Short mmCIF file of C-alpha atoms in Angstrom, two decimals:
data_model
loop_
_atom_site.label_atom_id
_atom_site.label_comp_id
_atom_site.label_asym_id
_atom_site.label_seq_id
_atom_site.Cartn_x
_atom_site.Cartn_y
_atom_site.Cartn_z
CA UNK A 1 0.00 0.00 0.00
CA UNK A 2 1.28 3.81 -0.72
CA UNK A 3 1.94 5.98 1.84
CA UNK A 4 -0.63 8.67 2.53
CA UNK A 5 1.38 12.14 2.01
CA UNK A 6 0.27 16.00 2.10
CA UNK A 7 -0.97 17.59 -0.52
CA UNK A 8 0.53 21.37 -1.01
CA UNK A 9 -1.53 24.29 -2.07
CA UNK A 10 0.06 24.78 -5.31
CA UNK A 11 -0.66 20.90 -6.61
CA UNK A 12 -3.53 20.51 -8.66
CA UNK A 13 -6.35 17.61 -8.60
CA UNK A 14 -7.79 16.22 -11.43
CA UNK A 15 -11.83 15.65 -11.61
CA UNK A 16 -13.61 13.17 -13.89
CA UNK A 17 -17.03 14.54 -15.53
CA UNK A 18 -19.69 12.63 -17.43
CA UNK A 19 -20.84 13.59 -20.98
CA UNK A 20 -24.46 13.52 -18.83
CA UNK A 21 -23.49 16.49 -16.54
CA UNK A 22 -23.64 18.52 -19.96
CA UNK A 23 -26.72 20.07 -21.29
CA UNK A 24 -27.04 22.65 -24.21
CA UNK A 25 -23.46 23.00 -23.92
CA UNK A 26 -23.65 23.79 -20.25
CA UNK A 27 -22.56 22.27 -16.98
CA UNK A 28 -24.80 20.86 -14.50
CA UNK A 29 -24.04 22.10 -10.60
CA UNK A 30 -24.70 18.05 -10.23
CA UNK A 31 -21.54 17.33 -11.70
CA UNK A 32 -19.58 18.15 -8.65
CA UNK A 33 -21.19 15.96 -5.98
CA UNK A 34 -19.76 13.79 -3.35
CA UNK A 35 -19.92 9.14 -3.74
CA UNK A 36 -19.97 8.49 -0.24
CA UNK A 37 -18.71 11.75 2.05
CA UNK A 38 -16.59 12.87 -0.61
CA UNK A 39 -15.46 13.86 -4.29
CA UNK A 40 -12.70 11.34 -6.06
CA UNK A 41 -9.99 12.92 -7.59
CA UNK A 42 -6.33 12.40 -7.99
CA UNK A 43 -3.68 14.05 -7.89
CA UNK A 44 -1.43 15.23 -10.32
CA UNK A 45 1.94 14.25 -8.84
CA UNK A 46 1.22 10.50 -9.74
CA UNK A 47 -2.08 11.65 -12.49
CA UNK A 48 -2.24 13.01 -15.76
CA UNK A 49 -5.52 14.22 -17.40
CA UNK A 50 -4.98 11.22 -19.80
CA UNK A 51 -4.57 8.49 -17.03
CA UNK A 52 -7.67 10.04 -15.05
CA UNK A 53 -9.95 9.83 -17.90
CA UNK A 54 -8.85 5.84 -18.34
CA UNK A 55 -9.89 4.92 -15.19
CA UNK A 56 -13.28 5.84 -16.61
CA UNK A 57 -15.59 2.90 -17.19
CA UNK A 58 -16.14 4.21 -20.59
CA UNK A 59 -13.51 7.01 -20.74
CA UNK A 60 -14.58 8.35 -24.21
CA UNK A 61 -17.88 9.65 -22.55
CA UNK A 62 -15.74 11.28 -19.76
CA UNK A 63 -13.53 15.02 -19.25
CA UNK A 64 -11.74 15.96 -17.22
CA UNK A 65 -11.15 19.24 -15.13
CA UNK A 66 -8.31 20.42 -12.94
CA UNK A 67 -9.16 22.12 -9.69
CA UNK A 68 -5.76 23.97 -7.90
CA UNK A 69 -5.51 22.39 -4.10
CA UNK A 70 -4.92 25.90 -2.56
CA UNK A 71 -8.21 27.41 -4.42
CA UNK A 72 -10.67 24.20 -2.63
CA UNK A 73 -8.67 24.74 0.94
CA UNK A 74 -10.21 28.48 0.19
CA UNK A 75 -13.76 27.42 0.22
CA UNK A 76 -12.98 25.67 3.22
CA UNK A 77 -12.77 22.35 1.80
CA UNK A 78 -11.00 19.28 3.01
CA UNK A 79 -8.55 17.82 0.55
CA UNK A 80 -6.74 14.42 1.63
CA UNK A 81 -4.66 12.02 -0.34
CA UNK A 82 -6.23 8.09 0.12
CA UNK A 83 -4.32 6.35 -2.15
CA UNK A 84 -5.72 2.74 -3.31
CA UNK A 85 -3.74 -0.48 -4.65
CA UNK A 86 -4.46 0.43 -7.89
CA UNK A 87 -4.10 4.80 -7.94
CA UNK A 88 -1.29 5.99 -6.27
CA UNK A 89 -2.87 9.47 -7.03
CA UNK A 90 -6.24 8.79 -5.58
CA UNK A 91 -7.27 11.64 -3.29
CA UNK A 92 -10.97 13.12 -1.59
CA UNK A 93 -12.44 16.54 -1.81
CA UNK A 94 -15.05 16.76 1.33
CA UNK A 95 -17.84 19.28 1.67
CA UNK A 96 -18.41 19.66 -1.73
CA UNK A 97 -22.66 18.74 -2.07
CA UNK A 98 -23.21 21.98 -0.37
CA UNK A 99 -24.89 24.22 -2.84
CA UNK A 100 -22.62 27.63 -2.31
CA UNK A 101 -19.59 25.30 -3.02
CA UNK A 102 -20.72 23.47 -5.91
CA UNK A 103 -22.63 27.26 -7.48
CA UNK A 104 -18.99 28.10 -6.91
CA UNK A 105 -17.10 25.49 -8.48
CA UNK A 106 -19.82 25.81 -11.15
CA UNK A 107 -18.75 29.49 -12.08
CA UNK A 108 -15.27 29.59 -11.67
CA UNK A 109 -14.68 27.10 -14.00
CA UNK A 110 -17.06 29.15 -16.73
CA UNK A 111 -14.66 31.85 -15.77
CA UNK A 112 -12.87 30.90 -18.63
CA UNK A 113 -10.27 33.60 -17.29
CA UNK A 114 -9.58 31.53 -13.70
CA UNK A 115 -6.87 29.42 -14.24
CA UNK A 116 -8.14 27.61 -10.49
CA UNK A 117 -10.18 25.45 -12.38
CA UNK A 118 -10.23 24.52 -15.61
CA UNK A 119 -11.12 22.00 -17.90
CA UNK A 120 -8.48 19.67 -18.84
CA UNK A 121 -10.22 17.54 -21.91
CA UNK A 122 -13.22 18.26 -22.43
CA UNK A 123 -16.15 15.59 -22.35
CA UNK A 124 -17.12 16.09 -26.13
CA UNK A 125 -13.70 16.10 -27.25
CA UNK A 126 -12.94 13.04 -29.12
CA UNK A 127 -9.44 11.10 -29.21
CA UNK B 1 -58.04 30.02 -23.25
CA UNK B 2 -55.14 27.50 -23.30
CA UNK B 3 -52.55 28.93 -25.89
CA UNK B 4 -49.36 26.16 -27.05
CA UNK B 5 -45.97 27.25 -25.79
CA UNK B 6 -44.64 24.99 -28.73
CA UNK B 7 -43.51 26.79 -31.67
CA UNK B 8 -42.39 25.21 -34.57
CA UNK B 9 -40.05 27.06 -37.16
CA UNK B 10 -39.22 26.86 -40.66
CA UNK B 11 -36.13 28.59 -42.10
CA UNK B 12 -37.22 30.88 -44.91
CA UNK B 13 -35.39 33.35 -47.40
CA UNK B 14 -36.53 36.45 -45.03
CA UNK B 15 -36.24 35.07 -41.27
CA UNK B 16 -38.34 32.30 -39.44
CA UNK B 17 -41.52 30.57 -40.41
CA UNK B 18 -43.07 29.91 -36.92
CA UNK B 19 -46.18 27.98 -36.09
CA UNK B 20 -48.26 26.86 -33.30
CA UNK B 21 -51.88 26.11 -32.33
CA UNK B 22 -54.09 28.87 -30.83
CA UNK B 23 -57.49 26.94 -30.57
CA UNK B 24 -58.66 28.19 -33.84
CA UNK B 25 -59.43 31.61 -32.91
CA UNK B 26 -59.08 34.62 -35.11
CA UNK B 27 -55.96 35.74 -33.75
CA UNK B 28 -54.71 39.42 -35.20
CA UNK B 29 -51.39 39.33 -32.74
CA UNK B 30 -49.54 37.64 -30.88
CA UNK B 31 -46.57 38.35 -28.35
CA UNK B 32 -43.43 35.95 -28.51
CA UNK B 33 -40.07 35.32 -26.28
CA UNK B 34 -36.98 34.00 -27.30
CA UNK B 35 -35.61 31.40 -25.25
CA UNK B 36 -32.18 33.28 -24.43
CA UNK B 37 -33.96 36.25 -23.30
CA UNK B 38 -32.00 38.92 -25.09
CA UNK B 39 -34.51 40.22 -26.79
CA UNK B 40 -37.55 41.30 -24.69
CA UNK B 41 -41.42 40.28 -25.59
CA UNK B 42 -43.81 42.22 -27.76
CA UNK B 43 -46.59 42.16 -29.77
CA UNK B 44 -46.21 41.14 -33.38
CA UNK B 45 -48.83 40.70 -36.15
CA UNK B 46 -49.26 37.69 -37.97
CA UNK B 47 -51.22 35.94 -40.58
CA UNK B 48 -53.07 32.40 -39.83
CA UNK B 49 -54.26 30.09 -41.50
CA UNK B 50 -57.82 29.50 -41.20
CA UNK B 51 -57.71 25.77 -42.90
CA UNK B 52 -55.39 24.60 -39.99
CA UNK B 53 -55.99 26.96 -37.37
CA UNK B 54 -52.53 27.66 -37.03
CA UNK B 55 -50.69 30.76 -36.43
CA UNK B 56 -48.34 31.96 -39.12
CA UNK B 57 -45.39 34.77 -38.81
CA UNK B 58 -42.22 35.03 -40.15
CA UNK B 59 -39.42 36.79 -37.99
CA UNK B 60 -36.70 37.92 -39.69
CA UNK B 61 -33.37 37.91 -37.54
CA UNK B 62 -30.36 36.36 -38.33
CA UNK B 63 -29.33 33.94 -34.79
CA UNK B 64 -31.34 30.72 -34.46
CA UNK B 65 -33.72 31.01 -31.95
CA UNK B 66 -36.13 29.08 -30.38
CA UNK B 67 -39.27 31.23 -29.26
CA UNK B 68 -42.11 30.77 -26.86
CA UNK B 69 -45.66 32.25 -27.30
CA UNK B 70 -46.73 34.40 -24.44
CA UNK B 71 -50.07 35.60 -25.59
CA UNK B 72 -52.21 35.56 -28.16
CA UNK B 73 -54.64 38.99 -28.59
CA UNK B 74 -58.02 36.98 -29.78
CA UNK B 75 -59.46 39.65 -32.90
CA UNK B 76 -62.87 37.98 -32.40
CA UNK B 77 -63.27 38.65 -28.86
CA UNK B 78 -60.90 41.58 -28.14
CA UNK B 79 -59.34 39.43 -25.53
CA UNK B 80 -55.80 38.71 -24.82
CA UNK B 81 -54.94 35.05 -24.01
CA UNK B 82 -54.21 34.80 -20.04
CA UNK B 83 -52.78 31.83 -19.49
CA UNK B 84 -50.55 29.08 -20.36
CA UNK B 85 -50.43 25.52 -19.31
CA UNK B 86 -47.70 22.54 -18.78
CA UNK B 87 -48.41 19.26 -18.70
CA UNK B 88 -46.66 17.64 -15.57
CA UNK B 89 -48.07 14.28 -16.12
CA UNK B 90 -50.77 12.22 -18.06
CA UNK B 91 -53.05 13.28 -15.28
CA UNK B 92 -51.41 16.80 -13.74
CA UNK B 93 -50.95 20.27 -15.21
CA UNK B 94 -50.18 23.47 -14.16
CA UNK B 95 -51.41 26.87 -15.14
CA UNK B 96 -49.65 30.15 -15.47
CA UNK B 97 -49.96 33.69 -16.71
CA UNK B 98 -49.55 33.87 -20.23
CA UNK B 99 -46.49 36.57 -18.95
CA UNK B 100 -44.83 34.06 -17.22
CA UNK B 101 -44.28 31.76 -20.72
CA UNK B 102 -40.36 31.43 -20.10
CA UNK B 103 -41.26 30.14 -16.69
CA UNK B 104 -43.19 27.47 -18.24
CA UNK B 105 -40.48 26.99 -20.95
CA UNK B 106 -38.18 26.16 -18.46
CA UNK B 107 -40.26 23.90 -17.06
CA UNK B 108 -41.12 21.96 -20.41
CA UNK B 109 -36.97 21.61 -20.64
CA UNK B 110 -36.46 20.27 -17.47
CA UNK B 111 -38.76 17.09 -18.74
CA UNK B 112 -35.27 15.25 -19.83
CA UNK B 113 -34.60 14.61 -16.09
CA UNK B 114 -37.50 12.37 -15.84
CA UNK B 115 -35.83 10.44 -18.80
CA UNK B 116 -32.90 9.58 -16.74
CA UNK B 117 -31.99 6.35 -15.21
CA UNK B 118 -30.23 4.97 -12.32
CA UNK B 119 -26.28 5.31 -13.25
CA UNK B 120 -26.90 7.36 -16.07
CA UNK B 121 -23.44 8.59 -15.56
CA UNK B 122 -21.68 5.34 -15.07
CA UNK B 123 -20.68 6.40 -11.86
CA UNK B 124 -24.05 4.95 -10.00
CA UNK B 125 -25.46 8.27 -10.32
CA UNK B 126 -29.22 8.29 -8.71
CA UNK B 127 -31.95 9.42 -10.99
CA UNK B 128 -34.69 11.99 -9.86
CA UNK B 129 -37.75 11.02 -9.19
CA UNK B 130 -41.07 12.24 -10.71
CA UNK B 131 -41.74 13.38 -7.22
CA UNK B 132 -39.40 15.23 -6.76
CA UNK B 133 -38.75 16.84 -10.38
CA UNK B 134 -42.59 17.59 -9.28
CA UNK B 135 -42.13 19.25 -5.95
CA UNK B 136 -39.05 22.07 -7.40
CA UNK B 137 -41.76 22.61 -10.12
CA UNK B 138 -44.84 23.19 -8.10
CA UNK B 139 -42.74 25.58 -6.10
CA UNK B 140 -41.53 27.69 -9.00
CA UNK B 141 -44.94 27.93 -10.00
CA UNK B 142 -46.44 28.73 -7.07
CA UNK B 143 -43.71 31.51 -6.11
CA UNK B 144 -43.50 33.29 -9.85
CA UNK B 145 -47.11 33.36 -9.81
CA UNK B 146 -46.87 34.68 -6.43
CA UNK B 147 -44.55 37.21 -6.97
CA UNK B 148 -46.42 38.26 -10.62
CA UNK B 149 -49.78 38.76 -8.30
CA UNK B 150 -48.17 40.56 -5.70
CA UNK B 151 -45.10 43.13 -7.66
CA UNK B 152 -46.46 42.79 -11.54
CA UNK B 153 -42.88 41.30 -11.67
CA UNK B 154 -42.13 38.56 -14.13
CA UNK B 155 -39.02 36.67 -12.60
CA UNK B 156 -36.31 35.59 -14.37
CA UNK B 157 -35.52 32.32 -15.52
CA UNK B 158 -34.55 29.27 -13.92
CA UNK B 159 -32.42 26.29 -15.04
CA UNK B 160 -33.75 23.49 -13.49
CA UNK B 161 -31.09 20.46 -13.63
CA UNK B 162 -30.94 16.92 -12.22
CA UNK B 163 -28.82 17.27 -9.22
CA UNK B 164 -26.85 15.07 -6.44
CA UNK B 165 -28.13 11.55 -5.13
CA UNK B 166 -32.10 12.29 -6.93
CA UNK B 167 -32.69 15.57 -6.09
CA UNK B 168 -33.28 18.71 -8.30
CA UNK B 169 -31.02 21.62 -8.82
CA UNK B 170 -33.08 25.06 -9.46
CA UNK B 171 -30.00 27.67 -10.77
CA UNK B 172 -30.85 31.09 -11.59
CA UNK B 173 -27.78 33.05 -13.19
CA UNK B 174 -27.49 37.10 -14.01
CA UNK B 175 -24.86 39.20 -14.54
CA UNK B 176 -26.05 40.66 -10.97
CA UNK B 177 -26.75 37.07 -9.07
CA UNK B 178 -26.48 33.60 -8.87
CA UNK B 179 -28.74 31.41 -7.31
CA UNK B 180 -28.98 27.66 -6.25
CA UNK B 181 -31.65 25.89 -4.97
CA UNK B 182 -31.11 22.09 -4.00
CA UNK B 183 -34.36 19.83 -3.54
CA UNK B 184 -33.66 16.67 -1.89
CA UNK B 185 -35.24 13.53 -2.75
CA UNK B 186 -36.41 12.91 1.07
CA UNK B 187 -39.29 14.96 1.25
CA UNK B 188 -38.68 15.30 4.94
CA UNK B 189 -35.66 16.78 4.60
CA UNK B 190 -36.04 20.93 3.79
CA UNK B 191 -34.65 22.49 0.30
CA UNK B 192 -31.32 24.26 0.59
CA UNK B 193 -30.38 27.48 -1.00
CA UNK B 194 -26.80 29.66 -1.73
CA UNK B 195 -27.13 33.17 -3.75
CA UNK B 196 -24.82 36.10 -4.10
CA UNK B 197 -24.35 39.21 -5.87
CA UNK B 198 -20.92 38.37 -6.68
CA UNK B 199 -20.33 41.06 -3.99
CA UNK B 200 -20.83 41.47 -0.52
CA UNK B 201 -24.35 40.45 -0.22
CA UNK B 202 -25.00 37.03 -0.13
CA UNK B 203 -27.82 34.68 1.55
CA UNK B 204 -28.20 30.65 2.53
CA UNK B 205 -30.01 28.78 4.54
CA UNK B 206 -32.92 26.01 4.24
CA UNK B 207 -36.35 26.19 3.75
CA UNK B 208 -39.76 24.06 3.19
CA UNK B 209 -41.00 24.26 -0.24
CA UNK B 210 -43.81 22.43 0.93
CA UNK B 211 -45.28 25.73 3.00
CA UNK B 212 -45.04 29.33 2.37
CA UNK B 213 -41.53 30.38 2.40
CA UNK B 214 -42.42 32.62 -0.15
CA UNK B 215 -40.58 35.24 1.17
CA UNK B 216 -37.12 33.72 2.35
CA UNK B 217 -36.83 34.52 -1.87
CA UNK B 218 -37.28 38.22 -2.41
CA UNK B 219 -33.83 38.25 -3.36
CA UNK B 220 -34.77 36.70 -6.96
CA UNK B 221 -36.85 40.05 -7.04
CA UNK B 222 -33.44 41.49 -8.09
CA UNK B 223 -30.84 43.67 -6.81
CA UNK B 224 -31.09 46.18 -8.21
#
């Protein structure tokens, strides 16, 4: 098993989105919700937008989005690594079903000029 | 008089074709919306076809637009149409002021989340439940129509989206506010609710939507 280590402020998590949290071109505030008491992610010391998307059970209907550690700590959001046997990278995100985080996470990534979050590949995109 | 909020178009050399049913009366006007809300409502004349009672204009702009009727004036009776109606189920409906069409539109859009199924996302995503689709709905209606007795004040529109574990996400967004309304699947459990001007001000809480907590929303009233 991998050693659970601290994730610094200026690392960045990657977020897996389904083609379904898209409508008219526009992303659901569903998209970011909690499986259990908290949001998957990993992280991008041992993750690249590419390998995120694979773990996808059908990764062409998947994006992906990267969300800066230090800008979640500043909505007062707990960020942990939890690595598994199989994702070294594997990390949480807990408090995010609250609806002023998730309206938040919702508009700064349409901020297209917020580099905090961002999408990575894009769900449409094709390979 | 029940007028259709379903307007079909036809590209022509000059603008839009649009059509829709209006009951086969003798319409002379009638006053449409476009769905992105740009441009504001107003009366427009028409012609109709008598043959298939359907209401005929063509509305020459360049975007592509997608347009909902908001009233009909009747040149028979003199009256303007009043009201328009959604379909919830095979056996519910709701009623609204004909001024309150983009309400309804939004309404009619939100119909794909009934269409969803458990894991739609492949991630064991819960789908919504008619019931609760139904309760967000019942409480937009019942506050816009509350707020267009009370003010004269058409609010704006909602998205309504599927949202976490079955419930339904309500989002109103304006260059002066955002707004998020969360109703859980467990009726027993209250709605929650985040909205800001992007400023200062800023308001949360929870609320019943079962009751009249009509008021806990005068912030959707604007800011201005």
């Amino acid at each position: 098993m991998w050693p659970i280590e601290e994730i610094p402020n200026r690392d960045t998590l990657y977020y897996r989105i389904h083609q379904s949290y898209l409508i008219r071109g526009e992303l659901k505030p569903g998209a970011f919700r909690e499986i259990g008491d908290s949001m998957s992610t990993d992280w991008s010391k041992y993750s690249t937008p590419s390998d995120s998307r694979s773990r996808a059970k059908k990764p062409e209907q998947n994006g992906i989005i990267s969300l800066k550690v230090g800008s979640l700590r500043q909505l007062k959001l707990t960020v942990v690594h939890a690595p598994s046997e199989d994702n070294k990278s594997h990390s949480l995100v807990k408090g995010v079903d609250e609806v002023e985080i998730r309206l938040k996470l919702l508009y700064k990534l349409r901020d297209t000029a917020d580099d905090h979050i961002q999408w990575e590949i894009h769900p449409m995109a094709t390979n | 008089m029940v007028v259709s909020t379903v307007v079909s178009r036809d590209v022509q050399p000059n603008g839009y074709r649009l059509s829709g049913k209006a009951n086969g009366i003798n319409p002379s006007h009638i006053s449409m919306r476009r769905n992105d809300t740009l441009l504001s409502s107003g009366w427009h004349p028409f012609n109709y076809s008598v043959d298939h009672k359907n209401l005929i204009t063509t509305y020459g702009i360049i975007a592509d637009p997608s347009f909902v009727i908001n009233g009909i004036n009747d040149l028979s009776s003199g009256h303007q149409s009043t009201h328009v109606v959604v379909k919830l189920d095979s056996l519910q409906q709701v009623e609204l002021p004909a001024e309150l069409g983009e309400i309804a539109q939004a309404i009619e859009e939100s119909k794909y989340i009934l269409e969803l199924t458990d894991n739609f996302d492949e991630e064991d995503a819960k789908a919504c439940e008619f019931a609760t689709w139904e309760r967000a709905v019942q409480f937009l209606v019942e506050y816009s129509k509350w707020v267009f007795k009370s003010f004269h004040y058409v609010i704006d529109r909602p998205q309504i989206y599927d949202g976490p574990h079955g419930s339904i996400d309500m989002l109103w967004g304006t260059d002066r506010y955002r707004w998020l309304i969360n109703f859980p699947e467990d009726r027993t459990q209250p709605a929650s609710f985040y909205g800001d001007d992007f400023k200062l001000d800023q308001i949360k809480g929870t609320f019943n939507p079962s009751i009249d907590s009509r008021r806990v929303f005068m912030f959707l009233l604007g800011t201005n």
